[in-house]
Coordinates of C-alpha atoms in Angstrom, one line a residue:
X1 CA -11.9 39.1 -37.9
X2 CA -13.2 36.7 -40.5
X3 CA -16.2 34.7 -39.8
X4 CA -16.5 31.9 -42.6
X5 CA -19.6 29.8 -43.3
X6 CA -18.2 26.5 -42.0
X7 CA -17.7 28.4 -38.4
X8 CA -21.6 29.1 -38.5
X9 CA -22.5 25.5 -39.6
X10 CA -20.2 24.2 -36.9
X11 CA -21.6 26.3 -34.1
X12 CA -25.4 25.7 -35.0
X13 CA -24.7 21.8 -35.1
X14 CA -22.8 21.8 -31.7
X15 CA -26.0 23.7 -30.4
X16 CA -28.3 21.5 -31.7
X17 CA -26.7 18.4 -30.6
X18 CA -25.4 20.0 -27.0
X19 CA -22.3 18.1 -28.0
X20 CA -19.2 18.2 -30.0
X21 CA -19.0 14.6 -30.5
X22 CA -22.5 14.3 -31.7
X23 CA -22.3 17.3 -34.0
X24 CA -19.2 16.0 -35.7
X25 CA -20.9 12.8 -36.3
X26 CA -23.7 14.6 -37.7
X27 CA -21.4 16.8 -40.0
X28 CA -19.6 13.9 -40.9
X29 CA -16.1 15.4 -39.8
X30 CA -13.8 14.4 -36.9
X31 CA -14.7 15.8 -33.3
X32 CA -11.1 17.4 -33.3
X33 CA -11.9 19.2 -36.4
X34 CA -15.0 20.7 -35.1
X35 CA -13.5 21.7 -31.7
X36 CA -10.7 23.4 -33.6
X37 CA -12.9 25.5 -35.6
X38 CA -15.3 26.4 -33.0
X39 CA -12.3 27.5 -30.7
X40 CA -11.0 29.3 -33.8
X41 CA -14.2 31.5 -34.1
X42 CA -14.1 31.9 -30.6
X43 CA -10.6 33.3 -30.8
X44 CA -11.7 35.6 -33.6
X45 CA -14.6 37.1 -31.6
X46 CA -12.7 37.3 -28.3
X47 CA -15.6 35.7 -26.3
X48 CA -16.5 32.1 -25.2
X49 CA -19.5 30.8 -27.1
X50 CA -19.6 27.3 -25.0
X51 CA -19.2 26.3 -21.6
X52 CA -17.3 22.9 -21.8
X53 CA -17.8 20.3 -19.5
X54 CA -17.6 16.3 -19.3
X55 CA -21.4 16.1 -20.1
X56 CA -21.2 18.3 -22.9
X57 CA -21.3 21.6 -24.2
X58 CA -23.8 24.3 -23.3
X59 CA -24.0 27.8 -25.0
X60 CA -23.0 30.6 -23.1
X61 CA -25.5 33.8 -23.3
X62 CA -23.4 35.4 -25.8
X63 CA -23.2 32.1 -27.7
X64 CA -27.0 32.0 -27.7
X65 CA -27.5 35.4 -29.2
X66 CA -24.8 34.3 -31.9
X67 CA -26.3 31.1 -32.7
X68 CA -29.6 33.1 -33.5
X69 CA -27.9 35.3 -36.1
X70 CA -25.9 32.2 -37.3
X71 CA -29.1 30.4 -37.9
X72 CA -30.6 33.5 -39.8
X73 CA -27.4 33.9 -42.1
X74 CA -27.6 30.1 -42.9
X75 CA -31.1 30.4 -43.8
X76 CA -30.6 33.3 -46.1
X77 CA -27.6 31.5 -47.6
X78 CA -29.7 28.5 -48.4
X79 CA -32.6 30.8 -50.0
X80 CA -29.9 32.3 -52.0
X81 CA -28.6 29.1 -53.2
X82 CA -32.0 27.9 -53.8
X83 CA -33.0 31.2 -55.8
X84 CA -29.9 31.0 -57.9
X85 CA -30.7 27.3 -58.9
X86 CA -34.1 28.2 -59.5
X87 CA -32.9 31.2 -61.8
X88 CA -30.8 28.8 -63.8
X89 CA -33.7 26.4 -64.6
X90 CA -35.9 29.3 -65.3
X91 CA -38.0 28.9 -62.4
X92 CA -37.3 32.5 -60.8
X93 CA -36.2 35.8 -62.4
X94 CA -37.8 38.1 -64.6
X95 CA -39.2 38.1 -68.2
X96 CA -39.9 41.1 -70.1
X97 CA -42.4 40.4 -73.0
X98 CA -43.6 42.8 -75.4
X99 CA -47.1 42.8 -77.6
X100 CA -49.3 45.2 -79.4
X101 CA -52.6 43.1 -79.3
X102 CA -55.3 42.5 -77.0
X103 CA -54.7 40.6 -73.8
X104 CA -58.4 40.1 -73.1
X105 CA -58.9 36.7 -74.5
X106 CA -56.9 34.4 -77.0
X107 CA -53.9 32.3 -76.9
X108 CA -51.6 34.8 -75.8
X109 CA -53.1 35.2 -72.5
X110 CA -53.7 31.6 -72.1
X111 CA -50.0 31.1 -72.5
X112 CA -49.0 33.8 -70.2
X113 CA -51.4 32.5 -67.7
X114 CA -50.0 28.8 -67.9
X115 CA -46.4 30.0 -67.7
X116 CA -47.4 32.3 -64.4
X117 CA -49.0 29.4 -62.8
X118 CA -46.0 26.9 -63.8
X119 CA -43.4 29.5 -62.8
X120 CA -44.8 31.5 -59.9
X121 CA -41.3 33.0 -58.6
X122 CA -40.7 34.7 -62.2
X123 CA -41.8 38.4 -62.5
X124 CA -43.5 38.8 -65.7
X125 CA -43.6 42.3 -67.1
X126 CA -45.7 43.4 -70.0
X127 CA -45.0 46.1 -72.5
X128 CA -47.7 47.2 -74.9
X129 CA -46.7 49.4 -77.9
X130 CA -46.5 49.6 -81.6
X131 CA -44.0 47.2 -83.6
X132 CA -42.0 50.4 -84.1
X133 CA -41.4 50.7 -80.7
X134 CA -40.9 47.1 -79.6
X135 CA -38.6 46.0 -82.1
X136 CA -35.9 48.7 -81.0
X137 CA -36.5 47.6 -77.3
X138 CA -36.0 44.2 -78.2
X139 CA -32.8 45.0 -80.1
X140 CA -31.2 46.5 -77.1
X141 CA -32.2 44.0 -74.5
X142 CA -34.9 46.0 -72.8
X143 CA -37.5 43.3 -73.4
X144 CA -37.0 39.5 -73.8
X145 CA -39.6 38.6 -76.4
X146 CA -42.1 40.4 -78.7
X147 CA -45.2 38.7 -80.0
X148 CA -46.8 40.6 -83.1
X149 CA -49.0 40.0 -85.9
X150 CA -48.2 39.1 -89.6
X151 CA -45.7 37.2 -91.5
X152 CA -41.9 36.8 -90.5
X153 CA -40.1 40.0 -91.2
X154 CA -37.5 40.6 -88.9
X155 CA -35.1 37.9 -89.8
X156 CA -32.2 39.2 -88.1
X157 CA -33.8 37.9 -84.8
X158 CA -34.7 34.4 -83.8
X159 CA -38.5 33.9 -84.3
X160 CA -41.3 31.3 -84.1
X161 CA -44.6 31.2 -85.8
X162 CA -47.2 30.8 -83.4
X163 CA -50.9 30.3 -83.3
X164 CA -53.4 32.0 -85.9
X165 CA -56.8 33.5 -84.9
X166 CA -59.9 34.2 -86.8
X167 CA -60.6 37.7 -88.3
X168 CA -63.7 39.4 -87.0
X169 CA -65.8 42.3 -88.1
X170 CA -67.4 44.4 -85.5
X171 CA -71.0 45.7 -86.5
X172 CA -73.3 47.7 -85.1
X173 CA -76.2 45.5 -83.2
X174 CA -78.9 46.5 -85.9
X175 CA -76.8 46.3 -88.8
X176 CA -78.2 43.9 -91.5
X177 CA -75.2 42.0 -91.7
X178 CA -75.0 41.3 -87.8
X179 CA -78.0 38.9 -88.2
X180 CA -76.0 35.9 -89.5
X181 CA -73.3 34.0 -87.6
X182 CA -70.7 35.1 -90.2
X183 CA -70.2 37.1 -93.3
X184 CA -68.2 36.8 -96.4
X185 CA -65.9 39.7 -97.8
X186 CA -68.1 40.2 -100.8
X187 CA -70.8 41.4 -98.5
X188 CA -68.5 44.1 -97.1
X189 CA -67.7 45.8 -100.4
X190 CA -70.2 48.8 -99.8
X191 CA -69.3 49.2 -96.0
X192 CA -67.3 52.0 -94.3
X193 CA -64.4 50.8 -92.8
X194 CA -63.0 52.6 -89.3
X195 CA -59.4 51.6 -89.1
X196 CA -57.0 52.7 -86.2
X197 CA -53.7 54.0 -87.4
X198 CA -52.0 52.1 -84.7
X199 CA -50.9 48.5 -84.8
X200 CA -52.0 46.1 -85.9
X201 CA -54.8 48.5 -87.8
X202 CA -52.4 49.3 -90.6
X203 CA -51.8 45.6 -91.3
X204 CA -55.5 44.8 -91.3
X205 CA -56.1 47.9 -93.4
X206 CA -53.7 46.4 -96.2
X207 CA -55.9 43.1 -96.0
X208 CA -59.1 44.9 -96.4
X209 CA -57.4 46.7 -99.4
X210 CA -56.2 43.4 -100.7
X211 CA -59.6 41.5 -100.4
X212 CA -61.9 44.4 -101.8
X213 CA -60.1 46.5 -104.3
X214 CA -61.1 46.1 -107.7
X215 CA -60.3 47.8 -111.0
X216 CA -62.1 51.1 -110.5
X217 CA -63.3 50.5 -107.2
X218 CA -61.5 50.9 -103.8
X219 CA -63.1 50.0 -100.3
X220 CA -64.1 53.1 -97.9
X221 CA -61.7 53.3 -95.1
X222 CA -61.3 55.9 -92.5
X223 CA -58.2 56.1 -90.8
X224 CA -58.3 56.8 -87.2
X225 CA -55.6 58.0 -84.9
X226 CA -57.0 56.2 -81.9
X227 CA -56.7 53.0 -79.7
X228 CA -58.9 50.0 -80.5
X229 CA -61.2 50.6 -77.9
X230 CA -62.0 54.2 -79.3
X231 CA -62.5 52.6 -82.7
X232 CA -65.1 50.4 -81.2
X233 CA -66.8 53.2 -79.5
X234 CA -67.1 54.6 -83.1
X235 CA -68.7 51.5 -84.1
X236 CA -71.0 51.5 -81.2
X237 CA -72.2 54.9 -82.3
X238 CA -73.0 53.7 -85.9
X239 CA -70.4 55.5 -87.6
X240 CA -69.1 52.2 -89.5
X241 CA -67.8 48.9 -89.1
X242 CA -64.1 47.7 -88.1
X243 CA -62.1 44.5 -88.3
X244 CA -60.0 43.0 -85.5
X245 CA -58.2 39.9 -84.0
X246 CA -60.6 37.2 -82.2
X247 CA -58.5 38.0 -79.1
X248 CA -59.6 41.6 -79.1
X249 CA -63.3 40.8 -79.1
X250 CA -63.4 40.7 -75.3
X251 CA -64.6 44.5 -74.9
X252 CA -68.1 44.7 -74.2
X253 CA -70.3 47.4 -75.8
X254 CA -74.1 47.2 -75.8
X255 CA -74.3 48.3 -79.5
X256 CA -71.4 46.2 -80.8
X257 CA -71.3 42.5 -82.0
X258 CA -68.6 40.6 -83.9
X259 CA -68.9 38.0 -86.6
X260 CA -66.6 35.9 -88.5
X261 CA -65.5 36.8 -91.8
X262 CA -64.9 34.5 -94.6
X263 CA -64.1 33.8 -98.2
X264 CA -64.8 30.8 -100.4
X265 CA -62.1 28.8 -98.3
X266 CA -63.5 29.5 -95.0
X267 CA -62.5 31.5 -92.1
X268 CA -60.1 34.5 -92.7
X269 CA -57.1 33.7 -90.0
X270 CA -54.2 36.0 -88.8
X271 CA -51.0 34.7 -87.5
X272 CA -48.7 35.6 -84.9
X273 CA -44.6 35.6 -84.6
X274 CA -42.5 35.7 -81.6
X275 CA -39.0 37.3 -81.9
X276 CA -36.2 37.2 -79.5
X277 CA -32.5 37.9 -79.8
X278 CA -30.2 35.1 -80.6
X279 CA -27.7 36.1 -77.7
X280 CA -30.4 36.1 -75.1
X281 CA -29.6 33.5 -72.5
X282 CA -32.4 34.3 -70.0
X283 CA -33.5 30.9 -68.5
X284 CA -36.9 32.2 -68.0
X285 CA -37.2 33.2 -71.9
X286 CA -36.1 29.5 -72.4
X287 CA -38.9 28.0 -70.3
X288 CA -41.6 30.5 -72.2
X289 CA -40.4 29.2 -75.7
X290 CA -40.6 25.6 -74.4
X291 CA -44.0 26.3 -73.5
X292 CA -44.9 28.1 -76.9
X293 CA -43.3 25.2 -79.0
X294 CA -45.4 22.8 -76.9
X295 CA -48.3 24.3 -78.3
X296 CA -49.6 23.4 -81.9
X297 CA -48.2 26.5 -84.0
X298 CA -50.5 27.4 -86.6
X299 CA -47.9 29.2 -89.2
X300 CA -50.6 31.1 -91.0
X301 CA -49.5 34.5 -92.5
X302 CA -52.0 37.3 -92.1
X303 CA -54.6 37.1 -94.8
X304 CA -54.3 33.3 -95.2
X305 CA -57.5 31.2 -95.0
X306 CA -58.1 28.1 -93.4
X307 CA -61.1 25.8 -92.8
X308 CA -59.9 24.6 -89.6

């Protein structure tokens, strides 16, 4: 026995209109065609689904049960079709995003919240990890897109320069330099820096060395194998200061304040880059990229400065 989708549509239409003639007109087919297909279905099932009379067609008890199931199947088919079309447009499906910065504040979380609001049927999964972990995941297709700090480095992937953020110094609240709204790099020459060994700590540490190293004089940097939150806790305990991206300043610690760091050209900014595989045809990824490209991109490399 083989029940086809047209069989289901014809019997539901006949049940709705209580007439083969009216059902055929609604389906834009001839009445003999509809009658033949329903008779064909009854033959395959081996039971009558309608009682025919001069006044019309009435469902039998078995027919009523069959129509209930037919409606459910047709509704699921419509839902499947709708989901497939939505997935093709990028309005449904799944998107895997990798990053190693904070999601507490900043452009990344703003863009993700906008995307989720615009595409509520897309399942968005976040993977946080080091660049050394994320890039291999991207390469083998385990994640769709990676957002990392710094200059464009992985040129074998498609990439997009994104926004930039101010670099901030985290001070103990009673630190003399915490009194102003910002500090200059030269103010930090004698400070003890606490930097995480985990991304993006090494990149920011390179920046400190580049900014503060002079002949016979290097900045004092204590490298810690800990998360950003643990480093901030050490700052909270007056063990030193640290630098972090603006989007990572959402943590609230009673004894820690954040101040913008500048040089003679203005605030120091750090830039972000998105990477994805050239062969990735995930429609949801295309929708996210369209959103990112619609935002003003600031292609500032890590360590660049801007007055904006």
